[in-house]
PDB file of C-alpha atoms in Angstrom:
ATOM      1  CA  LYS A   1     -21.057   1.990   1.698  1.00 70.00           C
ATOM      2  CA  ALA A   2     -18.393   4.959   2.134  1.00 82.00           C
ATOM      3  CA  GLY A   3     -14.707   4.038   1.755  1.00 93.00           C
ATOM      4  CA  VAL A   4     -11.777   4.667   3.988  1.00 96.00           C
ATOM      5  CA  THR A   5     -11.712   8.129   4.374  1.00 97.00           C
ATOM      6  CA  GLN A   6      -8.182  10.579   6.532  1.00 98.00           C
ATOM      7  CA  THR A   7      -8.643  13.777   8.000  1.00 97.00           C
ATOM      8  CA  PRO A   8      -6.733  16.190   7.014  1.00 97.00           C
ATOM      9  CA  ARG A   9      -5.788  15.978   3.590  1.00 97.00           C
ATOM     10  CA  TYR A  10      -2.733  18.655   3.885  1.00 97.00           C
ATOM     11  CA  LEU A  11      -0.569  19.680   6.840  1.00 96.00           C
ATOM     12  CA  ILE A  12       2.001  21.780   6.945  1.00 98.00           C
ATOM     13  CA  LYS A  13       4.497  21.480  10.538  1.00 98.00           C
ATOM     14  CA  THR A  14       7.613  22.955  11.851  1.00 98.00           C
ATOM     15  CA  ARG A  15      10.771  20.871  12.966  1.00 98.00           C
ATOM     16  CA  GLY A  16      10.165  19.747  16.667  1.00 97.00           C
ATOM     17  CA  GLN A  17       5.668  19.805  16.501  1.00 98.00           C
ATOM     18  CA  GLN A  18       3.939  17.062  16.931  1.00 98.00           C
ATOM     19  CA  VAL A  19       1.246  16.051  14.286  1.00 98.00           C
ATOM     20  CA  THR A  20      -2.352  13.718  14.710  1.00 98.00           C
ATOM     21  CA  LEU A  21      -3.997  11.843  11.754  1.00 98.00           C
ATOM     22  CA  SER A  22      -6.957  10.307  11.811  1.00 98.00           C
ATOM     23  CA  CYS A  23      -8.561   7.711  10.300  1.00 98.00           C
ATOM     24  CA  SER A  24     -11.981   6.252   9.318  1.00 98.00           C
ATOM     25  CA  PRO A  25     -12.778   2.965   7.330  1.00 97.00           C
ATOM     26  CA  ILE A  26     -14.807   1.397   5.916  1.00 95.00           C
ATOM     27  CA  SER A  27     -17.813   0.746   8.883  1.00 94.00           C
ATOM     28  CA  GLY A  28     -18.072  -3.321   9.481  1.00 92.00           C
ATOM     29  CA  HIS A  29     -14.037  -3.623   8.697  1.00 93.00           C
ATOM     30  CA  ARG A  30     -12.263  -3.959  12.295  1.00 93.00           C
ATOM     31  CA  SER A  31      -9.016  -3.980  11.169  1.00 92.00           C
ATOM     32  CA  VAL A  32      -6.588  -0.843   9.943  1.00 95.00           C
ATOM     33  CA  SER A  33      -2.978  -1.054   8.864  1.00 95.00           C
ATOM     34  CA  TRP A  34      -0.964   2.631   8.256  1.00 97.00           C
ATOM     35  CA  TYR A  35       1.623   3.217   5.720  1.00 97.00           C
ATOM     36  CA  GLN A  36       3.788   5.490   4.720  1.00 98.00           C
ATOM     37  CA  GLN A  37       5.381   7.171   1.243  1.00 96.00           C
ATOM     38  CA  THR A  38       7.373   8.571   0.023  1.00 95.00           C
ATOM     39  CA  PRO A  39       9.954   9.172  -2.666  1.00 90.00           C
ATOM     40  CA  GLY A  40      12.483   7.632  -1.970  1.00 87.00           C
ATOM     41  CA  GLN A  41      11.170   4.348   0.046  1.00 91.00           C
ATOM     42  CA  GLY A  42       8.487   3.993  -1.422  1.00 92.00           C
ATOM     43  CA  LEU A  43       5.350   2.475   0.200  1.00 95.00           C
ATOM     44  CA  GLN A  44       6.182   1.119   4.309  1.00 96.00           C
ATOM     45  CA  PHE A  45       4.097  -0.277   6.944  1.00 95.00           C
ATOM     46  CA  LEU A  46       3.934   1.541  10.195  1.00 97.00           C
ATOM     47  CA  PHE A  47       1.392  -0.268  11.983  1.00 94.00           C
ATOM     48  CA  GLU A  48      -2.292  -2.556  12.407  1.00 93.00           C
ATOM     49  CA  TYR A  49      -4.381  -2.118  14.770  1.00 94.00           C
ATOM     50  CA  PHE A  50      -6.779  -5.120  15.186  1.00 92.00           C
ATOM     51  CA  SER A  51      -9.634  -4.736  17.935  1.00 90.00           C
ATOM     52  CA  GLU A  52      -7.844  -1.368  19.566  1.00 93.00           C
ATOM     53  CA  THR A  53      -4.523  -3.363  19.934  1.00 93.00           C
ATOM     54  CA  GLN A  54      -1.339  -3.076  18.058  1.00 93.00           C
ATOM     55  CA  ARG A  55      -0.839  -6.004  16.225  1.00 89.00           C
ATOM     56  CA  ASN A  56       2.204  -5.470  13.522  1.00 88.00           C
ATOM     57  CA  LYS A  57       4.417  -2.693  13.995  1.00 93.00           C
ATOM     58  CA  GLY A  58       6.658  -1.617  10.975  1.00 94.00           C
ATOM     59  CA  ASN A  59      10.293  -0.604  12.259  1.00 94.00           C
ATOM     60  CA  PHE A  60       9.933   3.064  12.392  1.00 96.00           C
ATOM     61  CA  PRO A  61      11.417   4.657  15.703  1.00 96.00           C
ATOM     62  CA  GLY A  62       8.917   5.228  18.613  1.00 96.00           C
ATOM     63  CA  ARG A  63       8.304   8.541  17.787  1.00 97.00           C
ATOM     64  CA  PHE A  64       5.295   6.643  15.048  1.00 98.00           C
ATOM     65  CA  SER A  65       2.779   5.679  17.695  1.00 97.00           C
ATOM     66  CA  GLY A  66      -0.577   5.420  17.216  1.00 97.00           C
ATOM     67  CA  ARG A  67      -3.678   4.345  18.634  1.00 97.00           C
ATOM     68  CA  GLN A  68      -7.810   2.603  17.598  1.00 97.00           C
ATOM     69  CA  PHE A  69     -10.542   2.956  19.570  1.00 97.00           C
ATOM     70  CA  SER A  70     -13.767   0.932  20.178  1.00 96.00           C
ATOM     71  CA  ASN A  71     -15.635   1.815  16.506  1.00 95.00           C
ATOM     72  CA  SER A  72     -12.259   1.101  14.873  1.00 95.00           C
ATOM     73  CA  ARG A  73     -11.641   4.699  14.173  1.00 98.00           C
ATOM     74  CA  SER A  74      -8.020   5.323  14.349  1.00 98.00           C
ATOM     75  CA  GLU A  75      -5.055   8.209  14.967  1.00 98.00           C
ATOM     76  CA  MET A  76      -1.693   7.983  14.407  1.00 98.00           C
ATOM     77  CA  ASN A  77       1.070  10.483  15.906  1.00 98.00           C
ATOM     78  CA  VAL A  78       4.904  11.730  15.534  1.00 98.00           C
ATOM     79  CA  SER A  79       6.399  13.195  17.978  1.00 95.00           C
ATOM     80  CA  THR A  80       8.983  15.393  17.930  1.00 96.00           C
ATOM     81  CA  LEU A  81       9.296  15.866  14.021  1.00 98.00           C
ATOM     82  CA  GLU A  82      11.399  15.706  11.077  1.00 97.00           C
ATOM     83  CA  LEU A  83      12.532  16.803   8.085  1.00 97.00           C
ATOM     84  CA  GLY A  84      12.163  13.180   7.001  1.00 96.00           C
ATOM     85  CA  ASP A  85       8.384  12.888   8.597  1.00 97.00           C
ATOM     86  CA  SER A  86       7.840  14.952   4.918  1.00 97.00           C
ATOM     87  CA  ALA A  87       5.082  11.577   3.430  1.00 97.00           C
ATOM     88  CA  LEU A  88       1.708  10.762   1.894  1.00 97.00           C
ATOM     89  CA  TYR A  89       0.498   8.641   4.880  1.00 98.00           C
ATOM     90  CA  LEU A  90      -1.843   6.197   4.284  1.00 98.00           C
ATOM     91  CA  CYS A  91      -4.001   4.499   6.077  1.00 97.00           C
ATOM     92  CA  ALA A  92      -6.297   1.067   5.603  1.00 95.00           C
ATOM     93  CA  SER A  93      -8.664  -1.663   6.790  1.00 94.00           C
ATOM     94  CA  SER A  94      -9.704  -4.758   5.890  1.00 91.00           C
ATOM     95  CA  LEU A  95     -12.114  -7.332   7.837  1.00 89.00           C
ATOM     96  CA  SER A  96     -10.270  -8.901  10.519  1.00 80.00           C
ATOM     97  CA  GLY A  97      -7.268  -8.806   9.019  1.00 64.00           C
ATOM     98  CA  ARG A  98      -6.843 -12.489  11.270  1.00 68.00           C
ATOM     99  CA  GLY A  99      -4.414 -13.917   8.342  1.00 62.00           C
ATOM    100  CA  LEU A 100      -6.749 -16.333   8.126  1.00 66.00           C
ATOM    101  CA  ASP A 101      -7.865 -16.204   4.605  1.00 72.00           C
ATOM    102  CA  PHE A 102      -6.611 -13.799   2.361  1.00 77.00           C
ATOM    103  CA  GLU A 103      -8.919  -9.529   3.069  1.00 82.00           C
ATOM    104  CA  THR A 104      -8.840  -6.551   0.172  1.00 85.00           C
ATOM    105  CA  GLN A 105      -6.958  -4.049   2.185  1.00 89.00           C
ATOM    106  CA  TYR A 106      -8.780  -0.617   1.301  1.00 92.00           C
ATOM    107  CA  PHE A 107      -6.824   2.002   0.854  1.00 95.00           C
ATOM    108  CA  GLY A 108      -7.736   6.410   1.606  1.00 96.00           C
ATOM    109  CA  PRO A 109      -7.041   8.613  -0.075  1.00 96.00           C
ATOM    110  CA  GLY A 110      -4.399   9.825   3.035  1.00 97.00           C
ATOM    111  CA  THR A 111      -2.263  12.996   4.864  1.00 98.00           C
ATOM    112  CA  ARG A 112      -0.160  14.752   2.841  1.00 97.00           C
ATOM    113  CA  LEU A 113       2.186  16.054   5.618  1.00 98.00           C
ATOM    114  CA  LEU A 114       5.076  18.794   5.365  1.00 98.00           C
ATOM    115  CA  VAL A 115       7.629  19.352   7.613  1.00 98.00           C
ATOM    116  CA  LEU A 116       9.892  22.490   7.348  1.00 97.00           C
TER     117      LEU A 116
ATOM    118  CA  GLN B   4      19.386  -3.423  -0.716  1.00 79.00           C
ATOM    119  CA  LYS B   5      15.211  -3.097  -0.141  1.00 87.00           C
ATOM    120  CA  GLU B   6      13.601  -6.878  -0.073  1.00 92.00           C
ATOM    121  CA  VAL B   7      11.478  -5.738  -2.444  1.00 96.00           C
ATOM    122  CA  GLU B   8      12.484  -4.317  -6.446  1.00 95.00           C
ATOM    123  CA  GLN B   9      10.332  -2.395  -9.180  1.00 95.00           C
ATOM    124  CA  ASP B  10      11.420  -0.521 -12.117  1.00 91.00           C
ATOM    125  CA  PRO B  11      10.135   3.152 -11.466  1.00 89.00           C
ATOM    126  CA  GLY B  12       9.771   3.430 -15.175  1.00 89.00           C
ATOM    127  CA  PRO B  13       8.556   5.509 -15.794  1.00 93.00           C
ATOM    128  CA  LEU B  14       7.185   2.615 -19.533  1.00 96.00           C
ATOM    129  CA  SER B  15       5.819   5.026 -21.869  1.00 97.00           C
ATOM    130  CA  VAL B  16       3.001   2.848 -24.470  1.00 97.00           C
ATOM    131  CA  PRO B  17       0.618   3.613 -26.731  1.00 97.00           C
ATOM    132  CA  GLU B  18      -2.656   2.230 -26.726  1.00 97.00           C
ATOM    133  CA  GLY B  19      -3.705  -1.438 -27.711  1.00 97.00           C
ATOM    134  CA  ALA B  20      -0.575  -2.535 -26.569  1.00 97.00           C
ATOM    135  CA  ILE B  21      -0.192  -4.828 -23.871  1.00 97.00           C
ATOM    136  CA  VAL B  22       2.039  -3.526 -20.665  1.00 97.00           C
ATOM    137  CA  SER B  23       4.653  -6.016 -19.077  1.00 97.00           C
ATOM    138  CA  LEU B  24       5.502  -4.659 -15.650  1.00 98.00           C
ATOM    139  CA  ASN B  25       7.751  -6.941 -13.193  1.00 97.00           C
ATOM    140  CA  CYS B  26       8.467  -7.636  -8.592  1.00 97.00           C
ATOM    141  CA  THR B  27      12.291  -9.267  -8.357  1.00 97.00           C
ATOM    142  CA  TYR B  28      12.107 -10.644  -4.555  1.00 97.00           C
ATOM    143  CA  SER B  29      14.860 -12.164  -2.040  1.00 96.00           C
ATOM    144  CA  ASN B  30      12.199 -13.166   0.942  1.00 94.00           C
ATOM    145  CA  SER B  31      11.623 -16.840   0.111  1.00 94.00           C
ATOM    146  CA  ALA B  32       9.068 -16.472   2.932  1.00 92.00           C
ATOM    147  CA  PHE B  33       6.653 -14.415   0.755  1.00 93.00           C
ATOM    148  CA  GLN B  34       3.304 -16.026   0.066  1.00 92.00           C
ATOM    149  CA  TYR B  35       1.512 -13.290  -0.893  1.00 92.00           C
ATOM    150  CA  PHE B  36       1.117 -11.485  -4.437  1.00 95.00           C
ATOM    151  CA  MET B  37      -0.530  -8.701  -4.393  1.00 95.00           C
ATOM    152  CA  TRP B  38      -0.859  -5.587  -7.790  1.00 97.00           C
ATOM    153  CA  TYR B  39      -2.705  -2.032  -6.511  1.00 97.00           C
ATOM    154  CA  ARG B  40      -2.860   0.770  -8.855  1.00 97.00           C
ATOM    155  CA  GLN B  41      -2.299   4.373  -7.528  1.00 97.00           C
ATOM    156  CA  TYR B  42      -3.630   7.388  -9.324  1.00 96.00           C
ATOM    157  CA  SER B  43      -2.103  10.565  -8.482  1.00 91.00           C
ATOM    158  CA  ARG B  44      -3.332  12.418  -5.286  1.00 87.00           C
ATOM    159  CA  LYS B  45      -5.607   8.370  -4.110  1.00 91.00           C
ATOM    160  CA  GLY B  46      -4.496   5.745  -2.698  1.00 94.00           C
ATOM    161  CA  PRO B  47      -3.694   2.253  -3.862  1.00 96.00           C
ATOM    162  CA  GLU B  48      -6.491  -0.119  -4.732  1.00 95.00           C
ATOM    163  CA  LEU B  49      -5.723  -3.521  -4.785  1.00 93.00           C
ATOM    164  CA  LEU B  50      -5.546  -5.131  -8.481  1.00 95.00           C
ATOM    165  CA  MET B  51      -5.032  -8.640  -7.773  1.00 92.00           C
ATOM    166  CA  TYR B  52      -3.462 -10.745  -5.258  1.00 90.00           C
ATOM    167  CA  THR B  53      -2.004 -14.008  -5.993  1.00 91.00           C
ATOM    168  CA  TYR B  54      -1.256 -17.126  -3.244  1.00 88.00           C
ATOM    169  CA  SER B  55       1.730 -18.859  -4.261  1.00 87.00           C
ATOM    170  CA  SER B  56       2.932 -20.043  -7.418  1.00 86.00           C
ATOM    171  CA  GLY B  57       1.162 -19.618 -10.135  1.00 88.00           C
ATOM    172  CA  ASN B  58      -0.575 -17.575 -13.265  1.00 92.00           C
ATOM    173  CA  LYS B  59      -3.740 -14.869 -12.097  1.00 94.00           C
ATOM    174  CA  GLU B  60      -6.318 -13.978 -15.110  1.00 96.00           C
ATOM    175  CA  ASP B  61      -8.682 -10.842 -14.806  1.00 94.00           C
ATOM    176  CA  GLY B  62     -10.528  -9.563 -17.795  1.00 96.00           C
ATOM    177  CA  ARG B  63      -7.156  -8.055 -19.371  1.00 97.00           C
ATOM    178  CA  PHE B  64      -5.019  -8.268 -16.440  1.00 97.00           C
ATOM    179  CA  THR B  65      -2.413 -11.110 -15.259  1.00 97.00           C
ATOM    180  CA  ALA B  66      -0.618 -11.850 -13.380  1.00 97.00           C
ATOM    181  CA  GLN B  67       2.291 -14.561 -12.912  1.00 97.00           C
ATOM    182  CA  VAL B  68       4.568 -15.874  -9.796  1.00 96.00           C
ATOM    183  CA  ASP B  69       6.800 -17.834  -9.979  1.00 95.00           C
ATOM    184  CA  LYS B  70       8.594 -18.196  -6.566  1.00 94.00           C
ATOM    185  CA  SER B  71      11.208 -20.308  -7.520  1.00 93.00           C
ATOM    186  CA  SER B  72      13.403 -17.217  -9.318  1.00 95.00           C
ATOM    187  CA  LYS B  73      11.332 -14.811  -7.218  1.00 95.00           C
ATOM    188  CA  TYR B  74      10.045 -13.205  -9.981  1.00 95.00           C
ATOM    189  CA  ILE B  75       6.167 -11.774 -10.375  1.00 97.00           C
ATOM    190  CA  SER B  76       5.009  -9.908 -13.160  1.00 97.00           C
ATOM    191  CA  LEU B  77       1.825  -8.148 -14.709  1.00 98.00           C
ATOM    192  CA  PHE B  78       0.681  -7.721 -17.273  1.00 98.00           C
ATOM    193  CA  ILE B  79      -2.098  -5.424 -19.335  1.00 98.00           C
ATOM    194  CA  ARG B  80      -3.296  -6.036 -22.959  1.00 98.00           C
ATOM    195  CA  ASP B  81      -5.089  -3.243 -24.542  1.00 97.00           C
ATOM    196  CA  SER B  82      -4.257  -0.933 -22.755  1.00 97.00           C
ATOM    197  CA  GLN B  83      -6.376   1.990 -21.892  1.00 97.00           C
ATOM    198  CA  PRO B  84      -5.057   5.581 -21.247  1.00 97.00           C
ATOM    199  CA  SER B  85      -7.406   4.997 -18.142  1.00 97.00           C
ATOM    200  CA  ASP B  86      -4.566   2.959 -17.326  1.00 97.00           C
ATOM    201  CA  SER B  87      -2.427   5.533 -16.937  1.00 97.00           C
ATOM    202  CA  ALA B  88      -1.677   5.743 -13.352  1.00 97.00           C
ATOM    203  CA  THR B  89       1.854   3.588 -10.412  1.00 97.00           C
ATOM    204  CA  TYR B  90       1.555   0.078 -10.302  1.00 98.00           C
ATOM    205  CA  LEU B  91       3.067  -1.164  -6.865  1.00 97.00           C
ATOM    206  CA  CYS B  92       3.806  -4.799  -6.626  1.00 97.00           C
ATOM    207  CA  ALA B  93       3.211  -6.063  -2.777  1.00 95.00           C
ATOM    208  CA  MET B  94       3.969  -9.230  -0.803  1.00 94.00           C
ATOM    209  CA  SER B  95       3.017 -10.930   2.477  1.00 91.00           C
ATOM    210  CA  LYS B  96       4.263 -13.873   4.613  1.00 88.00           C
ATOM    211  CA  ALA B  97       2.083 -14.587   6.102  1.00 80.00           C
ATOM    212  CA  ALA B  98      -2.131 -13.959   4.559  1.00 75.00           C
ATOM    213  CA  GLY B  99      -2.717 -10.891   7.410  1.00 72.00           C
ATOM    214  CA  ASN B 100      -2.216  -6.991   6.371  1.00 74.00           C
ATOM    215  CA  LYS B 101       2.060  -6.356   7.208  1.00 87.00           C
ATOM    216  CA  LEU B 102       2.136  -5.658   3.420  1.00 91.00           C
ATOM    217  CA  THR B 103       5.817  -4.957   1.369  1.00 94.00           C
ATOM    218  CA  PHE B 104       6.045  -3.382  -1.070  1.00 96.00           C
ATOM    219  CA  GLY B 105       7.501  -1.818  -4.725  1.00 96.00           C
ATOM    220  CA  GLY B 106       8.729   1.346  -5.435  1.00 94.00           C
ATOM    221  CA  GLY B 107       6.418   1.727  -8.034  1.00 96.00           C
ATOM    222  CA  THR B 108       6.621   2.006 -12.324  1.00 97.00           C
ATOM    223  CA  ARG B 109       4.775   4.535 -13.376  1.00 96.00           C
ATOM    224  CA  VAL B 110       2.610   3.634 -16.443  1.00 97.00           C
ATOM    225  CA  LEU B 111       1.955   6.160 -19.479  1.00 97.00           C
ATOM    226  CA  VAL B 112      -0.744   4.792 -21.966  1.00 97.00           C
ATOM    227  CA  LYS B 113      -0.265   7.091 -25.069  1.00 97.00           C
ATOM    228  CA  PRO B 114      -3.577   7.768 -26.717  1.00 95.00           C
TER     229      PRO B 114
END
């Protein structure tokens, strides 16, 4: 079974631009979560999508948004990029994330974004 | 102050030694405790999870949770150079997917 895939793997943007990152979950997984990883703040939860609906949200500004499609693929968008948005953006998928039982989250390799 | 604190290391040990990692946390609502391993240029990979307090063993790995002290540990026995990675603790209040991570400890196992 293929793992979580993220595209692109590397991206360079300039301040003020916007960016869209893509995540394809493991086949059959319906929950997709996004995290930002930086040396200073570590791994921080951005948001989670299930059945095309945002179910959980972290403490990030509204410039960070996402969506999920009917095939469970997800995209996240960052508008008006700032230097501090330079980070590794990780996507993770799980079967349902319904919160009834523990489910392993499987992480993709991430998209490394550099904002100049 | 961060909700989950973890010493960044690096922690350098000789091959075959026991690696001892730990995290402290401040939010008593955390119920699920996880350890992830992250190799360079890869995403984190779940090693173990524990619900509430107690110990859990899986091969060379042992996870311990002490909720009264808000302290969790991971021990790696008979460490190998392939164990060299960053180890992240993570916690959640429920079985859902909103995880709070520690900053990670970089571990180097020298042959």
